[in-house]
Amino acid sequence: MHSTFYRGRKGRIMRGTRVKFRSGIFMILLAVMLSVAAALAAPSKTYAAATIKTTKPAKVQNGFVYEGGATYYYVDGKMVKGWRTIGSDRYYFSKTDGKMIKYWLKLDDARYYFAANGKLVKDKMLYDSKKRVYRYITHTGRLKRGWQTLGNGHKRFFSTSVNNLSKDGIMAQGFVKAGSATYYFQSKTGYQLTGWITRKSDGARFYLDPANSGALVVSTTKTIDGVTYVFDKKGVSTIQLSPAGTVTRMPGSAKTVRNYLLNGLQACGRVLYIWGGGWTQSTVKGVPSSWTNWYNSQPGTYNYNNYRDLTTANRVKGLDCSGFVGWTTYQTMQSTSGATSYTVVSGSVGGSYANRGFGTIITQSQLRADGYKLYPGDIGYDAGHVWMIVGQCKDKSCVVLHSIPQAGVQLSGTPTPAGNYDSQAVQLCNRYMSIYPGFTRFPYETSCGNYVTRSNYFRWYRSTLADPEGFMTKNANQVLSSLFS
């Protein structure tokens, strides 16, 4: 090696070996080195891995779907609307939003009922416990309206109120107007009744004419089974009376409790009170014309005190209390006039009839011990008055038949044994006495003293007066219904 001289930078003379570089290659290498150094010197960084989301195909809905408090039904992803049969049951889904219908649905003029699970109800009686009404859903699922005839032959009626659910399809109970006529239907069963029915509260009787599809007879006169009745605008019936005021039902000849009471009723509402009356005619069969003529000729201001001289002329005009009971007994015990009289003074009736073997005496102490139980035909008596029991009510008050000074022979109601004068017997007597024409003319007293607790009673043996009609087991309302119809 040898030294050489060369000219360096800025023109200076330099000694040594001169090395030559190609500037382009050098610059590239330098840049690479600098980049690597920079990368090694810089702080390290962590980068999150990229997340790629994939979408699966949507599941097709089928069957019942519960969403937002409502139930829907889908078939191949499509919401069902309207009627749908699922299995053996019918459902309805709203045509507006597809919701399954529960309970009542009105389509056009028809109504349907669906259970809580949406199933259509068929052939079932529905009971609304709040309103206490029944409705019937037919075998087609429709609410029943109008008449229905059952397999057992009974008929029902259901109201029609298309635009008012509260009144629509209600099963008739009691008196219900259907069309132009009124009918009566039993409670609970809804069965239509025909023939005679009696209202328990007051004994009023109504006739549902079988010949006219069971329609209530109103505002007319009609003869039924040989008896003529008058029906007011509400259908309440009264027996048609003759001008003299007799009931058309007549007693038979048998010695029965029923005939005994019917015999007494032949004088009711048509014979006035006369002091000593009846004694001279105590063995006459039937009602003498002298009694009815006198009754029909007297004004409402009639006063028996004006005719109490006991002359024969006056005594044939009517009946006093003893004369009435004796005459009634004769009508029942004898078939012709002129036989033995049964008329005695009031205080002797019990002893006289007991001595004849007709029955027995029931004392007040015995009555009290028996809860004051009295029976149809029993005769109450004391020194001041005598009367007969027609029947006893549930409150222990009694309907009695007797002749009293105010207006003669009539029905009166006693108070209860405890003294309640607003008794069931008084209510019955108000109703039955009001059928007599003289009721508004003479001062009839449908309320009387407490005869139940007043005195002793005479009670007939069943061997003397039979009871084939079962009056001994009937209350006053039932007895009167039998006597007056």
Short mmCIF file of C-alpha atoms in Angstrom, two decimals, residues 91-317:
data_model
loop_
_atom_site.label_atom_id
_atom_site.label_comp_id
_atom_site.label_asym_id
_atom_site.label_seq_id
_atom_site.Cartn_x
_atom_site.Cartn_y
_atom_site.Cartn_z
CA TYR A 91 -111.34 -20.23 17.62
CA TYR A 92 -111.70 -16.68 16.39
CA PHE A 93 -108.83 -14.24 15.83
CA SER A 94 -109.50 -10.56 15.36
CA LYS A 95 -109.52 -9.52 11.74
CA THR A 96 -107.93 -6.24 12.81
CA ASP A 97 -104.86 -7.33 14.78
CA GLY A 98 -105.06 -11.12 14.95
CA LYS A 99 -105.63 -11.33 18.70
CA MET A 100 -107.39 -14.46 19.92
CA ILE A 101 -110.94 -13.67 21.13
CA LYS A 102 -112.04 -14.64 24.63
CA TYR A 103 -115.57 -14.42 26.08
CA TRP A 104 -118.19 -12.52 24.07
CA LEU A 105 -117.98 -11.79 20.35
CA LYS A 106 -120.64 -10.16 18.16
CA LEU A 107 -120.50 -10.85 14.43
CA ASP A 108 -123.25 -9.17 12.48
CA ASP A 109 -126.40 -9.97 14.55
CA ALA A 110 -125.05 -13.16 16.12
CA ARG A 111 -123.21 -13.53 19.44
CA TYR A 112 -120.68 -16.20 20.37
CA TYR A 113 -118.98 -17.10 23.62
CA PHE A 114 -115.39 -18.29 23.95
CA ALA A 115 -113.79 -19.79 27.05
CA ALA A 116 -110.72 -18.24 28.66
CA ASN A 117 -108.54 -20.53 26.51
CA GLY A 118 -110.23 -19.20 23.36
CA LYS A 119 -112.26 -22.31 22.55
CA LEU A 120 -115.78 -21.68 21.21
CA VAL A 121 -118.39 -22.81 23.76
CA LYS A 122 -121.21 -25.00 22.43
CA ASP A 123 -124.44 -26.48 23.86
CA LYS A 124 -124.04 -25.03 27.33
CA MET A 125 -126.11 -22.97 29.79
CA LEU A 126 -124.17 -19.96 31.09
CA TYR A 127 -124.98 -18.42 34.48
CA ASP A 128 -124.12 -14.81 35.32
CA SER A 129 -123.82 -14.86 39.11
CA LYS A 130 -123.69 -11.05 39.36
CA LYS A 131 -126.91 -10.44 37.49
CA ARG A 132 -128.39 -13.85 38.33
CA VAL A 133 -129.42 -14.58 34.78
CA TYR A 134 -129.01 -17.57 32.49
CA ARG A 135 -128.08 -17.68 28.80
CA TYR A 136 -127.88 -20.66 26.47
CA ILE A 137 -125.22 -21.30 23.84
CA THR A 138 -126.52 -23.60 21.09
CA HIS A 139 -124.70 -26.57 19.55
CA THR A 140 -123.53 -24.22 16.78
CA GLY A 141 -121.94 -21.89 19.30
CA ARG A 142 -124.46 -19.09 18.84
CA LEU A 143 -126.30 -17.35 21.70
CA LYS A 144 -129.90 -18.57 21.79
CA ARG A 145 -132.70 -16.06 21.26
CA GLY A 146 -136.46 -16.54 21.15
CA TRP A 147 -138.31 -19.81 21.83
CA GLN A 148 -136.59 -23.12 22.49
CA THR A 149 -138.31 -26.51 22.61
CA LEU A 150 -136.39 -29.15 24.57
CA GLY A 151 -136.29 -32.87 24.00
CA ASN A 152 -138.46 -33.41 27.09
CA GLY A 153 -141.20 -31.24 25.57
CA HIS A 154 -140.63 -28.22 27.80
CA LYS A 155 -140.29 -24.77 26.31
CA ARG A 156 -138.04 -21.85 27.22
CA PHE A 157 -137.81 -18.29 25.99
CA PHE A 158 -134.69 -16.12 25.60
CA SER A 159 -134.78 -12.37 25.11
CA THR A 160 -133.60 -10.62 21.95
CA SER A 161 -131.58 -7.41 22.27
CA VAL A 162 -129.05 -7.50 19.44
CA ASN A 163 -127.37 -4.22 20.34
CA ASN A 164 -127.32 -4.63 24.13
CA LEU A 165 -125.44 -7.60 25.59
CA SER A 166 -126.74 -6.92 29.11
CA LYS A 167 -130.27 -7.71 27.88
CA ASP A 168 -129.52 -10.14 25.07
CA GLY A 169 -130.30 -13.85 25.24
CA ILE A 170 -131.51 -13.82 28.86
CA MET A 171 -133.60 -16.85 29.80
CA ALA A 172 -137.11 -15.87 30.86
CA GLN A 173 -138.10 -16.43 34.49
CA GLY A 174 -141.44 -15.45 36.01
CA PHE A 175 -143.89 -13.35 33.97
CA VAL A 176 -142.32 -12.24 30.69
CA LYS A 177 -143.89 -10.56 27.68
CA ALA A 178 -142.97 -12.20 24.38
CA GLY A 179 -144.51 -10.56 21.38
CA SER A 180 -148.04 -9.43 22.18
CA ALA A 181 -148.69 -11.96 24.98
CA THR A 182 -147.37 -12.59 28.48
CA TYR A 183 -146.18 -16.00 29.63
CA TYR A 184 -144.85 -17.51 32.85
CA PHE A 185 -141.60 -19.42 33.25
CA GLN A 186 -140.19 -21.30 36.24
CA SER A 187 -137.08 -19.92 37.92
CA LYS A 188 -133.78 -21.75 37.34
CA THR A 189 -135.17 -24.25 34.79
CA GLY A 190 -136.91 -21.60 32.68
CA TYR A 191 -139.67 -24.08 31.79
CA GLN A 192 -142.86 -22.46 30.56
CA LEU A 193 -145.93 -23.23 32.69
CA THR A 194 -149.53 -23.53 31.58
CA GLY A 195 -152.81 -23.74 33.46
CA TRP A 196 -153.42 -22.24 36.90
CA ILE A 197 -150.65 -20.71 39.02
CA THR A 198 -150.90 -19.00 42.41
CA ARG A 199 -148.72 -16.13 43.63
CA LYS A 200 -147.47 -17.05 47.10
CA SER A 201 -147.24 -13.50 48.45
CA ASP A 202 -150.95 -12.73 48.26
CA GLY A 203 -152.72 -15.81 46.88
CA ALA A 204 -153.56 -14.14 43.56
CA ARG A 205 -154.38 -16.70 40.87
CA PHE A 206 -153.58 -16.50 37.15
CA TYR A 207 -154.51 -18.66 34.19
CA LEU A 208 -152.04 -19.50 31.42
CA ASP A 209 -154.27 -20.76 28.66
CA PRO A 210 -152.98 -24.05 27.19
CA ALA A 211 -155.28 -23.53 24.22
CA ASN A 212 -153.45 -20.28 23.44
CA SER A 213 -149.83 -21.49 23.77
CA GLY A 214 -149.83 -20.72 27.49
CA ALA A 215 -150.57 -17.01 27.12
CA LEU A 216 -151.75 -15.20 30.28
CA VAL A 217 -155.49 -14.54 30.23
CA VAL A 218 -156.17 -10.82 30.83
CA SER A 219 -159.05 -8.35 30.69
CA THR A 220 -161.78 -10.88 29.94
CA THR A 221 -164.31 -13.34 31.35
CA LYS A 222 -163.60 -17.02 30.77
CA THR A 223 -165.27 -20.26 31.83
CA ILE A 224 -162.78 -22.93 32.89
CA ASP A 225 -163.86 -26.43 33.95
CA GLY A 226 -167.42 -25.20 34.41
CA VAL A 227 -166.47 -22.22 36.57
CA THR A 228 -166.62 -18.67 35.25
CA TYR A 229 -163.82 -16.26 36.14
CA VAL A 230 -163.17 -12.58 35.64
CA PHE A 231 -159.58 -11.59 34.79
CA ASP A 232 -158.33 -8.04 35.27
CA LYS A 233 -155.74 -6.30 33.07
CA LYS A 234 -152.91 -7.88 35.07
CA GLY A 235 -154.40 -11.36 34.82
CA VAL A 236 -155.58 -11.65 38.44
CA SER A 237 -158.68 -13.85 38.49
CA THR A 238 -161.79 -13.70 40.57
CA ILE A 239 -164.75 -16.10 40.45
CA GLN A 240 -167.70 -14.82 38.50
CA LEU A 241 -170.54 -14.03 40.88
CA SER A 242 -174.25 -14.14 40.24
CA PRO A 243 -176.26 -10.96 40.89
CA ALA A 244 -176.90 -12.29 44.37
CA GLY A 245 -173.21 -12.72 44.98
CA THR A 246 -172.87 -16.50 45.15
CA VAL A 247 -169.73 -18.24 44.02
CA THR A 248 -170.28 -20.58 41.09
CA ARG A 249 -168.47 -23.46 42.84
CA MET A 250 -171.02 -25.40 44.81
CA PRO A 251 -170.43 -27.88 47.69
CA GLY A 252 -170.90 -31.58 47.18
CA SER A 253 -172.99 -33.95 49.27
CA ALA A 254 -170.11 -35.81 50.96
CA LYS A 255 -169.41 -35.13 54.62
CA THR A 256 -165.97 -33.59 54.23
CA VAL A 257 -164.09 -30.62 55.65
CA ARG A 258 -164.03 -29.03 52.21
CA ASN A 259 -167.80 -29.28 51.76
CA TYR A 260 -168.35 -27.98 55.30
CA LEU A 261 -166.41 -24.82 54.46
CA LEU A 262 -168.04 -24.51 51.03
CA ASN A 263 -171.47 -24.72 52.65
CA GLY A 264 -170.58 -21.86 54.96
CA LEU A 265 -169.25 -19.82 52.03
CA GLN A 266 -172.66 -20.00 50.31
CA ALA A 267 -173.81 -17.34 52.78
CA CYS A 268 -170.59 -15.30 52.67
CA GLY A 269 -170.99 -11.84 51.21
CA ARG A 270 -174.73 -12.23 50.63
CA VAL A 271 -176.38 -12.54 54.08
CA LEU A 272 -176.58 -9.73 56.67
CA TYR A 273 -176.44 -10.06 60.46
CA ILE A 274 -179.77 -10.32 62.24
CA TRP A 275 -180.11 -10.78 66.01
CA GLY A 276 -181.56 -14.28 66.46
CA GLY A 277 -181.39 -14.84 62.71
CA GLY A 278 -181.27 -18.37 61.37
CA TRP A 279 -182.84 -20.07 64.32
CA THR A 280 -186.26 -20.36 62.71
CA GLN A 281 -184.66 -21.59 59.46
CA SER A 282 -181.90 -23.73 60.93
CA THR A 283 -183.16 -26.88 59.19
CA VAL A 284 -183.69 -25.37 55.73
CA LYS A 285 -181.48 -26.70 52.95
CA GLY A 286 -179.92 -23.98 50.83
CA VAL A 287 -179.88 -20.21 51.16
CA PRO A 288 -183.43 -18.85 51.69
CA SER A 289 -184.43 -16.04 49.34
CA SER A 290 -185.51 -13.99 52.36
CA TRP A 291 -181.85 -13.66 53.35
CA THR A 292 -180.58 -12.59 49.94
CA ASN A 293 -183.52 -10.28 49.28
CA TRP A 294 -182.87 -8.47 52.53
CA TYR A 295 -179.17 -8.21 51.75
CA ASN A 296 -179.76 -6.78 48.29
CA SER A 297 -182.31 -4.25 49.51
CA GLN A 298 -180.21 -2.64 52.26
CA PRO A 299 -178.03 0.45 52.01
CA GLY A 300 -174.42 0.63 53.16
CA THR A 301 -175.58 2.35 56.34
CA TYR A 302 -177.39 -0.80 57.50
CA ASN A 303 -177.57 -1.14 61.32
CA TYR A 304 -178.66 -4.47 62.79
CA ASN A 305 -179.74 -2.72 66.02
CA ASN A 306 -182.79 -1.47 64.19
CA TYR A 307 -184.00 -5.07 63.76
CA ARG A 308 -183.23 -6.86 67.00
CA ASP A 309 -186.73 -7.36 68.43
CA LEU A 310 -186.56 -11.12 67.78
CA THR A 311 -189.82 -11.14 65.89
CA THR A 312 -190.22 -13.89 63.33
CA ALA A 313 -190.55 -11.28 60.59
CA ASN A 314 -187.04 -10.00 61.38
CA ARG A 315 -185.37 -13.28 62.25
CA VAL A 316 -185.92 -14.64 58.72
CA LYS A 317 -183.91 -11.79 57.22
#
